[in-house]
Amino acid sequence: MFSSKPKPNNKKKSKKSLFKRVMAWLHLWLGLASGIIVVIVSLTGCIYVFENEIKDFIEDWRFVKPQEKAFLMPSQLVTIADKKMKDKKATSVTFGEKDEAAIVGYFVEKKEEGGRGRGEKTENNGERKRGGKGKDIAKNENQRGKSELKTQGNEKGKGKGKSEKGKGKGGRRSGTFISVYMNPYTGEILNVKTFSRGDSPDFFRWILNGHRALWLPYDIGRPIVGVAVLIFVFLLISGIVLWWPTKWIKSIIDKSFKIKWDASFKRVNYDLHNVFGFYSCIFLFFIAVTGLVWSFGWWSKSLYWVTSGGTPLTENRESPKSDTTNIKTFNITTADKVLLNIRKENPQAAGIMISIPGKPADPIGAFVYKQKHTFYNMDRYSFDQQTLKEISIKTPFSGKYIEANIPDKIRRMNYDIHVGSVLGLTGKFIAFFASLISASLPITGFIIWWGKQKFGKKKAPAAKPKAASKAIPAPKLKNNAAQEVTA
């Protein structure tokens, strides 16, 4: 007769809930799909975080010997620089601290091809995109020895001595930026640096192009990066869901918060992915969220809406305008008056940039940088080029930082949060190591997935069945009665 006992089921039922199984599936395949992009964006971000400090260290011509006398006026520096640049007209003058070179900036405009230069796009949120040269005057990074321009609204723009002119309706025209580094005490020209967005030999520009668009044309690469970063935000959230301990007991907590370095490679790799991912998650979340502001206009608007408690972002794409009813030829010495007034109000400023009008309607712009290598705490002014009357325009980035409301202050901080400089050098180190961990997560995650696959592995040989034991013969009974009973 056959046994009535059911056969044992060797398949173990998963203890995970359906929600966690779905999250694990999405975490795996979305991670595999976006992994290589996350690695590139993270590694380039690591390098770019310390751009200021690296350039300050290797480019000694950014600095001068401090002297106990006043800087030359903008008109004096422009006159000297114009002779060097011949037919070009200066667009800005930037002063740093006592040991920093002054920068006279020039912009040589190039006509747009297809209505937009490479990598240039007008932001829906009133901020100008990285490297653009439109309505929001770029901030020349002379402050702390940088020649490239910071864009208005804390966006890291790469341009040198850029002007406010040249704004297009649908985007911004490309061109060449030239920075003339000068001794602010004597007017001696220390170096001339040229930058073109399309083909630049500058290492950090190359790194930035990879970070923003994977070295593809910006119209193609930037949306790809944006989608990958959106996926990465989801991976951070799903990663925390999967990491969350099932029970808060010591053995499980140790596995969740500590790396067992003396374990096997698989275990160490698993811990690196889980534990490092947990510790860096909050920092990577802020880095990713602020980075998406430059990828998608709808994200920028939504983020402002959330931080403001439901107030929509003010979209004002118009530049401040000077009064053109009584047009006179602009006198460069007017910029001297602006500088003197700004210095009087801000004696401790780390840097001041004065933009020089190129057209009768252009105002004189002034940017006042309060801290070294930090750009959110910046005051922006616009003045009529004839009367020097201050012209105000409503955007989150105009006026004094201290007078801005909370959501506008947060928006001004966007770039500094992204690179960590909002917390100074400590914040930059945090951003650096968080980005380094970010680059490792797709790699360790891939190794975990690969180790679980069956392909390429030889099947273990089937176990040989054990030989049946020989039956022991029953002893023969001696008497017939016993045989009959047995029968």
PDB file of C-alpha atoms in Angstrom, residues 250-401:
ATOM      1  CA  LYS A 250      20.647  43.617  18.588  1.00  0.00           C
ATOM      2  CA  SER A 251      21.598  40.954  16.019  1.00  0.00           C
ATOM      3  CA  ILE A 252      19.516  42.557  13.254  1.00  0.00           C
ATOM      4  CA  ILE A 253      20.528  46.089  14.212  1.00  0.00           C
ATOM      5  CA  ASP A 254      24.211  45.133  13.982  1.00  0.00           C
ATOM      6  CA  LYS A 255      23.660  43.791  10.469  1.00  0.00           C
ATOM      7  CA  SER A 256      21.859  46.992   9.469  1.00  0.00           C
ATOM      8  CA  PHE A 257      24.318  49.521  10.900  1.00  0.00           C
ATOM      9  CA  LYS A 258      27.686  47.778  10.837  1.00  0.00           C
ATOM     10  CA  ILE A 259      29.928  46.255   8.187  1.00  0.00           C
ATOM     11  CA  LYS A 260      31.333  42.844   8.996  1.00  0.00           C
ATOM     12  CA  TRP A 261      34.794  43.374   7.538  1.00  0.00           C
ATOM     13  CA  ASP A 262      36.099  39.902   8.409  1.00  0.00           C
ATOM     14  CA  ALA A 263      33.294  38.135   6.528  1.00  0.00           C
ATOM     15  CA  SER A 264      33.307  36.752   2.971  1.00  0.00           C
ATOM     16  CA  PHE A 265      33.515  39.035  -0.049  1.00  0.00           C
ATOM     17  CA  LYS A 266      29.811  38.616  -0.756  1.00  0.00           C
ATOM     18  CA  ARG A 267      28.878  39.600   2.777  1.00  0.00           C
ATOM     19  CA  VAL A 268      31.211  42.623   2.831  1.00  0.00           C
ATOM     20  CA  ASN A 269      29.878  43.769  -0.560  1.00  0.00           C
ATOM     21  CA  TYR A 270      26.311  43.369   0.691  1.00  0.00           C
ATOM     22  CA  ASP A 271      27.090  45.398   3.812  1.00  0.00           C
ATOM     23  CA  LEU A 272      28.800  48.119   1.774  1.00  0.00           C
ATOM     24  CA  HIS A 273      25.675  48.505  -0.329  1.00  0.00           C
ATOM     25  CA  ASN A 274      23.234  48.494   2.572  1.00  0.00           C
ATOM     26  CA  VAL A 275      25.120  50.226   5.370  1.00  0.00           C
ATOM     27  CA  PHE A 276      26.898  52.917   3.334  1.00  0.00           C
ATOM     28  CA  GLY A 277      23.695  53.483   1.389  1.00  0.00           C
ATOM     29  CA  PHE A 278      21.819  54.111   4.631  1.00  0.00           C
ATOM     30  CA  TYR A 279      24.376  56.530   6.114  1.00  0.00           C
ATOM     31  CA  SER A 280      24.626  58.607   2.919  1.00  0.00           C
ATOM     32  CA  CYS A 281      20.932  58.499   2.018  1.00  0.00           C
ATOM     33  CA  ILE A 282      19.831  61.816   3.514  1.00  0.00           C
ATOM     34  CA  PHE A 283      22.754  63.727   1.975  1.00  0.00           C
ATOM     35  CA  LEU A 284      22.249  62.118  -1.422  1.00  0.00           C
ATOM     36  CA  PHE A 285      18.574  62.966  -1.268  1.00  0.00           C
ATOM     37  CA  PHE A 286      19.293  66.696  -0.916  1.00  0.00           C
ATOM     38  CA  ILE A 287      21.991  66.555  -3.597  1.00  0.00           C
ATOM     39  CA  ALA A 288      19.632  64.838  -6.033  1.00  0.00           C
ATOM     40  CA  VAL A 289      16.617  67.032  -5.273  1.00  0.00           C
ATOM     41  CA  THR A 290      18.584  70.262  -5.757  1.00  0.00           C
ATOM     42  CA  GLY A 291      20.239  68.920  -8.915  1.00  0.00           C
ATOM     43  CA  LEU A 292      16.867  68.261 -10.538  1.00  0.00           C
ATOM     44  CA  VAL A 293      16.129  72.001 -10.387  1.00  0.00           C
ATOM     45  CA  TRP A 294      18.443  72.402 -13.415  1.00  0.00           C
ATOM     46  CA  SER A 295      16.978  69.461 -15.294  1.00  0.00           C
ATOM     47  CA  PHE A 296      13.232  70.078 -15.232  1.00  0.00           C
ATOM     48  CA  GLY A 297      11.291  73.325 -15.010  1.00  0.00           C
ATOM     49  CA  TRP A 298       8.279  71.539 -13.525  1.00  0.00           C
ATOM     50  CA  TRP A 299      10.462  70.156 -10.739  1.00  0.00           C
ATOM     51  CA  SER A 300      11.859  73.608 -10.003  1.00  0.00           C
ATOM     52  CA  LYS A 301       8.364  75.082  -9.762  1.00  0.00           C
ATOM     53  CA  SER A 302       7.111  72.202  -7.645  1.00  0.00           C
ATOM     54  CA  LEU A 303      10.021  72.429  -5.223  1.00  0.00           C
ATOM     55  CA  TYR A 304       9.458  76.151  -4.745  1.00  0.00           C
ATOM     56  CA  TRP A 305       5.737  75.523  -4.294  1.00  0.00           C
ATOM     57  CA  VAL A 306       6.442  72.968  -1.553  1.00  0.00           C
ATOM     58  CA  THR A 307       9.006  75.097   0.300  1.00  0.00           C
ATOM     59  CA  SER A 308       6.783  78.184   0.115  1.00  0.00           C
ATOM     60  CA  GLY A 309       3.696  76.410   1.411  1.00  0.00           C
ATOM     61  CA  GLY A 310       1.753  76.687  -1.839  1.00  0.00           C
ATOM     62  CA  THR A 311       2.988  79.997  -3.277  1.00  0.00           C
ATOM     63  CA  PRO A 312       3.856  79.721  -6.985  1.00  0.00           C
ATOM     64  CA  LEU A 313       7.302  80.724  -8.197  1.00  0.00           C
ATOM     65  CA  THR A 314       7.486  84.274  -9.547  1.00  0.00           C
ATOM     66  CA  GLU A 315       8.371  84.075 -13.214  1.00  0.00           C
ATOM     67  CA  ASN A 316       9.774  87.380 -14.393  1.00  0.00           C
ATOM     68  CA  ARG A 317      11.978  87.005 -17.417  1.00  0.00           C
ATOM     69  CA  GLU A 318      12.367  90.706 -17.998  1.00  0.00           C
ATOM     70  CA  SER A 319      15.647  92.357 -17.131  1.00  0.00           C
ATOM     71  CA  PRO A 320      15.696  95.626 -15.227  1.00  0.00           C
ATOM     72  CA  LYS A 321      15.787  98.525 -17.687  1.00  0.00           C
ATOM     73  CA  SER A 322      17.473 101.901 -17.567  1.00  0.00           C
ATOM     74  CA  ASP A 323      15.481 104.991 -18.509  1.00  0.00           C
ATOM     75  CA  THR A 324      16.062 105.620 -22.222  1.00  0.00           C
ATOM     76  CA  THR A 325      14.019 108.809 -22.551  1.00  0.00           C
ATOM     77  CA  ASN A 326      17.115 110.937 -22.052  1.00  0.00           C
ATOM     78  CA  ILE A 327      19.833 108.863 -23.637  1.00  0.00           C
ATOM     79  CA  LYS A 328      23.402 109.901 -23.070  1.00  0.00           C
ATOM     80  CA  THR A 329      26.609 108.124 -23.856  1.00  0.00           C
ATOM     81  CA  PHE A 330      27.498 105.859 -20.975  1.00  0.00           C
ATOM     82  CA  ASN A 331      30.492 107.051 -19.046  1.00  0.00           C
ATOM     83  CA  ILE A 332      32.588 104.248 -17.556  1.00  0.00           C
ATOM     84  CA  THR A 333      33.345 106.398 -14.518  1.00  0.00           C
ATOM     85  CA  THR A 334      29.702 105.884 -13.504  1.00  0.00           C
ATOM     86  CA  ALA A 335      30.691 102.334 -12.606  1.00  0.00           C
ATOM     87  CA  ASP A 336      33.263 103.823 -10.220  1.00  0.00           C
ATOM     88  CA  LYS A 337      30.492 105.616  -8.327  1.00  0.00           C
ATOM     89  CA  VAL A 338      28.491 102.403  -8.039  1.00  0.00           C
ATOM     90  CA  LEU A 339      31.509 100.551  -6.672  1.00  0.00           C
ATOM     91  CA  LEU A 340      32.252 103.245  -4.094  1.00  0.00           C
ATOM     92  CA  ASN A 341      28.639 103.248  -2.887  1.00  0.00           C
ATOM     93  CA  ILE A 342      28.526  99.466  -2.663  1.00  0.00           C
ATOM     94  CA  ARG A 343      31.826  99.310  -0.778  1.00  0.00           C
ATOM     95  CA  LYS A 344      30.632 101.917   1.680  1.00  0.00           C
ATOM     96  CA  GLU A 345      27.565  99.814   2.499  1.00  0.00           C
ATOM     97  CA  ASN A 346      29.475  96.504   2.476  1.00  0.00           C
ATOM     98  CA  PRO A 347      32.971  97.088   3.880  1.00  0.00           C
ATOM     99  CA  GLN A 348      33.409  93.390   4.749  1.00  0.00           C
ATOM    100  CA  ALA A 349      32.311  92.031   1.359  1.00  0.00           C
ATOM    101  CA  ALA A 350      34.388  89.115   0.102  1.00  0.00           C
ATOM    102  CA  GLY A 351      33.860  90.155  -3.515  1.00  0.00           C
ATOM    103  CA  ILE A 352      32.021  92.673  -5.681  1.00  0.00           C
ATOM    104  CA  MET A 353      31.184  92.414  -9.353  1.00  0.00           C
ATOM    105  CA  ILE A 354      30.078  95.413 -11.420  1.00  0.00           C
ATOM    106  CA  SER A 355      28.492  94.768 -14.816  1.00  0.00           C
ATOM    107  CA  ILE A 356      29.051  97.344 -17.545  1.00  0.00           C
ATOM    108  CA  PRO A 357      26.035  98.198 -19.746  1.00  0.00           C
ATOM    109  CA  GLY A 358      26.345  97.419 -23.429  1.00  0.00           C
ATOM    110  CA  LYS A 359      23.122  99.123 -24.536  1.00  0.00           C
ATOM    111  CA  PRO A 360      21.265 102.294 -23.482  1.00  0.00           C
ATOM    112  CA  ALA A 361      18.523 100.254 -21.760  1.00  0.00           C
ATOM    113  CA  ASP A 362      20.930  98.029 -19.849  1.00  0.00           C
ATOM    114  CA  PRO A 363      21.337  98.812 -16.151  1.00  0.00           C
ATOM    115  CA  ILE A 364      24.540  98.719 -14.154  1.00  0.00           C
ATOM    116  CA  GLY A 365      24.466  95.508 -12.186  1.00  0.00           C
ATOM    117  CA  ALA A 366      26.193  94.933  -8.876  1.00  0.00           C
ATOM    118  CA  PHE A 367      26.715  91.650  -7.055  1.00  0.00           C
ATOM    119  CA  VAL A 368      27.987  91.613  -3.498  1.00  0.00           C
ATOM    120  CA  TYR A 369      29.420  88.317  -2.240  1.00  0.00           C
ATOM    121  CA  LYS A 370      29.450  87.989   1.534  1.00  0.00           C
ATOM    122  CA  GLN A 371      31.385  84.735   2.020  1.00  0.00           C
ATOM    123  CA  LYS A 372      34.263  82.941   0.389  1.00  0.00           C
ATOM    124  CA  HIS A 373      33.294  80.149  -2.016  1.00  0.00           C
ATOM    125  CA  THR A 374      29.637  80.564  -1.048  1.00  0.00           C
ATOM    126  CA  PHE A 375      27.074  82.105  -3.353  1.00  0.00           C
ATOM    127  CA  TYR A 376      23.669  82.025  -1.707  1.00  0.00           C
ATOM    128  CA  ASN A 377      24.428  84.898   0.690  1.00  0.00           C
ATOM    129  CA  MET A 378      24.730  87.369  -2.151  1.00  0.00           C
ATOM    130  CA  ASP A 379      23.053  90.746  -2.677  1.00  0.00           C
ATOM    131  CA  ARG A 380      22.095  91.803  -6.179  1.00  0.00           C
ATOM    132  CA  TYR A 381      21.403  95.357  -7.290  1.00  0.00           C
ATOM    133  CA  SER A 382      20.507  97.049 -10.563  1.00  0.00           C
ATOM    134  CA  PHE A 383      21.011 100.772 -11.171  1.00  0.00           C
ATOM    135  CA  ASP A 384      19.955 103.119 -13.940  1.00  0.00           C
ATOM    136  CA  GLN A 385      23.106 103.815 -15.917  1.00  0.00           C
ATOM    137  CA  GLN A 386      22.423 107.560 -16.059  1.00  0.00           C
ATOM    138  CA  THR A 387      20.786 108.484 -12.764  1.00  0.00           C
ATOM    139  CA  LEU A 388      22.116 105.604 -10.613  1.00  0.00           C
ATOM    140  CA  LYS A 389      18.602 105.139  -9.286  1.00  0.00           C
ATOM    141  CA  GLU A 390      18.113 101.607  -8.019  1.00  0.00           C
ATOM    142  CA  ILE A 391      15.817  99.502 -10.193  1.00  0.00           C
ATOM    143  CA  SER A 392      13.992  96.646  -8.490  1.00  0.00           C
ATOM    144  CA  ILE A 393      12.516  93.588 -10.137  1.00  0.00           C
ATOM    145  CA  LYS A 394      10.618  90.812  -8.385  1.00  0.00           C
ATOM    146  CA  THR A 395      12.461  87.501  -8.557  1.00  0.00           C
ATOM    147  CA  PRO A 396      13.706  85.204  -5.767  1.00  0.00           C
ATOM    148  CA  PHE A 397      17.248  86.362  -6.525  1.00  0.00           C
ATOM    149  CA  SER A 398      16.996  90.144  -6.526  1.00  0.00           C
ATOM    150  CA  GLY A 399      17.812  92.438  -3.657  1.00  0.00           C
ATOM    151  CA  LYS A 400      19.467  91.618  -0.372  1.00  0.00           C
ATOM    152  CA  TYR A 401      19.623  88.063   0.865  1.00  0.00           C
TER     153      TYR A 401
END
